Coordinates of C-alpha atoms in Angstrom, one line a residue:
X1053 CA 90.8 4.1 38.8
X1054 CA 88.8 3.3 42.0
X1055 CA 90.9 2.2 45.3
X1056 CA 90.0 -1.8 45.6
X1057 CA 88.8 -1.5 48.8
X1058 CA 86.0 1.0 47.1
X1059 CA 85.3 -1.7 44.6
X1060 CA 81.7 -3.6 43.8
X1061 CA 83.7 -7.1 44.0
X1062 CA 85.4 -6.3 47.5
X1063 CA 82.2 -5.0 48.7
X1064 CA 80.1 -7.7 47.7
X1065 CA 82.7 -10.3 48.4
X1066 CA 83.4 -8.9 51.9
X1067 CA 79.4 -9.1 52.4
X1068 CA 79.3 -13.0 51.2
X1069 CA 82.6 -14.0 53.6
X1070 CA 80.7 -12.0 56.3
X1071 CA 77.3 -13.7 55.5
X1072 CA 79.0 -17.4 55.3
X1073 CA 80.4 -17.2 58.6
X1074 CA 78.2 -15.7 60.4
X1075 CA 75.5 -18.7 58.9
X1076 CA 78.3 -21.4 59.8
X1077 CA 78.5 -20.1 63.0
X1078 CA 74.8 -20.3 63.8
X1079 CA 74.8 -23.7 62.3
X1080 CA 78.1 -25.2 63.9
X1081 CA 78.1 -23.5 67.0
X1082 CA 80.9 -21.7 65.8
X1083 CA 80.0 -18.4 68.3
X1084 CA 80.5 -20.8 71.4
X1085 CA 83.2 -22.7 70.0
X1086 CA 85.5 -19.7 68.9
X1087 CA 85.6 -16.7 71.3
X1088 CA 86.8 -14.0 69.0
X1089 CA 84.9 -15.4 66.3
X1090 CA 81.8 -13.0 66.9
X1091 CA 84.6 -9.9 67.5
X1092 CA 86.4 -10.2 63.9
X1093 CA 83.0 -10.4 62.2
X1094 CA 81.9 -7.3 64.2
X1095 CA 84.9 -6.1 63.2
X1096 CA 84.6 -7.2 59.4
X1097 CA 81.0 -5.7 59.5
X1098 CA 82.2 -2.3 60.5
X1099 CA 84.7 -2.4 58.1
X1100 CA 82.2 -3.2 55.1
X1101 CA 79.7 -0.5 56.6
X1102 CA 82.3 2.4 56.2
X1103 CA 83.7 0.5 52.8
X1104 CA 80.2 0.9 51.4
X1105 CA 79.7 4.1 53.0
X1106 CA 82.9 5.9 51.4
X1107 CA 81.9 3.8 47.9
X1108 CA 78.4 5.5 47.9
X1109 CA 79.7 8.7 48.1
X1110 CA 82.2 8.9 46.0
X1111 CA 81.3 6.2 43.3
X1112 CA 77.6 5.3 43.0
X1113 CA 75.8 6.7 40.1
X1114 CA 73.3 7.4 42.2
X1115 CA 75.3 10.8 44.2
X1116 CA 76.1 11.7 40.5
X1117 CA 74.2 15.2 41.5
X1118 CA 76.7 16.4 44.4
X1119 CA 80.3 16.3 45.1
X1120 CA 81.1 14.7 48.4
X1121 CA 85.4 15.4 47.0
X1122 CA 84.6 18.8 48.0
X1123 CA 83.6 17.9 51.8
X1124 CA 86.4 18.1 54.3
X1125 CA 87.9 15.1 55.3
X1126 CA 86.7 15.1 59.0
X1127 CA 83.3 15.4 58.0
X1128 CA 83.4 12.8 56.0
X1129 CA 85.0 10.8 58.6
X1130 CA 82.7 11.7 61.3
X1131 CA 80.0 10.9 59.3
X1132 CA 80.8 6.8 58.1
X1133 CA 81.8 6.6 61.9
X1134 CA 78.6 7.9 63.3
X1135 CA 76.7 5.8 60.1
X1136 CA 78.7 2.6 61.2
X1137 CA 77.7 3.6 64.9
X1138 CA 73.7 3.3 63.7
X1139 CA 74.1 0.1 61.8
X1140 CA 75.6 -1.6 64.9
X1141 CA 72.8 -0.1 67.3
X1142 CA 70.2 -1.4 64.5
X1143 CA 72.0 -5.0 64.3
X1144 CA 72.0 -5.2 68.3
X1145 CA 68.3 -3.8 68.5
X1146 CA 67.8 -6.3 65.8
X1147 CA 69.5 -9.2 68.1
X1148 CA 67.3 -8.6 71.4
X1149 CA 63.8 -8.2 69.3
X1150 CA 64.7 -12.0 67.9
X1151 CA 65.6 -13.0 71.0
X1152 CA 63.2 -12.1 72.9
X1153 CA 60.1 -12.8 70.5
X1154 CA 61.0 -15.7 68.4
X1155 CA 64.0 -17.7 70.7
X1156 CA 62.0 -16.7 74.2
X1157 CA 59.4 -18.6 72.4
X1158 CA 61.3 -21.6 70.9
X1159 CA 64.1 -23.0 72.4
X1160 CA 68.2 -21.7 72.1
X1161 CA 68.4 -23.3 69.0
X1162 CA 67.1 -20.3 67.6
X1163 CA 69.1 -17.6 70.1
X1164 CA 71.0 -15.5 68.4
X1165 CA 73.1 -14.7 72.0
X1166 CA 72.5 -11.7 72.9
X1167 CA 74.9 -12.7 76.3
X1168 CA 74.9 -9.5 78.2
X1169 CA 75.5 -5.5 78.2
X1170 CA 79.0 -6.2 78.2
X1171 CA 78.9 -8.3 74.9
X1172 CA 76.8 -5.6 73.2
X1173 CA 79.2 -3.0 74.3
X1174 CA 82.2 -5.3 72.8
X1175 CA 80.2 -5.9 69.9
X1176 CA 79.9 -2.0 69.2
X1177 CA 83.5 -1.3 69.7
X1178 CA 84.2 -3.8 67.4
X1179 CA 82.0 -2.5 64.6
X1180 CA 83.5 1.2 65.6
X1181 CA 86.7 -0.4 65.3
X1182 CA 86.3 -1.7 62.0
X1183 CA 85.0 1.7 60.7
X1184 CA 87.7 3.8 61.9
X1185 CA 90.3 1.4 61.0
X1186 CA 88.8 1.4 57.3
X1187 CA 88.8 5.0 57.3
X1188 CA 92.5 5.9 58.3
X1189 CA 93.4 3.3 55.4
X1190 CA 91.5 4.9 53.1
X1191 CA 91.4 8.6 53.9
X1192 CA 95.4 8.1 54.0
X1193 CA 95.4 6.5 50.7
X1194 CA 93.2 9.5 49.5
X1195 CA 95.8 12.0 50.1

């Protein structure tokens, strides 16, 4: 029996709660109207990335053909981390390319806000910080 966190249905609805807000707040101004707003779906995201992570490895059919049980835990761990770390460079590279190709050319109705180094920086801690806390919940549930 699979943890629920390492489900298909937390996964995917995690992804759709993550998806919906994150449209709502483009839509409603939600990122300028709620100050954490952007930080607990940074967080979220991180937290799905390792989620999925940890569910690929372990329960996909597709790593039928290796054994990722027999890895020590710290590799493991350093792994989703440093995996979660890429995703939220990509997403942040991602942000300034749209911003400054497509909104640079519009108007701010289509910026994304990519604010400043500092909010890039938060927004990485708080993908980190979803990862690891994901991991300590379920590496300690594993043992």
């Amino acid at each position: 029996m699979t943890n629920f966190f390492l489900s298909k249905y937390f996964i995917v609805g995690l992804l759709i709660v993550i998806l919906g807000l994150h449209n709502w707040a483009l839509v409603a101004e939600g990122y300028w109207r709620i100050g954490w707003l952007d930080m607990l779906l940074h967080f979220l995201g991180g937290f799905l990335i390792a989620v999925f992570a940890l569910w690929f490895l372990y329960y996909s059919p597709h790593t039928r053909n290796f054994s990722a049980k027999e890895w020590p835990s710290y590799i493991v761990f350093i792994g989703i981390i440093g995996f979660a770390a890429l995703i939220g460079v990509g997403w942040e590279f991602f942000e300034f390319l749209y911003d400054f190709f497509i909104s640079s050319r519009h108007s701010d109705l289509f910026r994304i806000a990519q604010l400043s180094s500092a909010d890039t920086i938060s927004d990485l801690f708080f993908d980190l910080l979803g990862a690891l806390i994901a991991m300590i919940l379920l590496l300690r549930k594993q043992k």
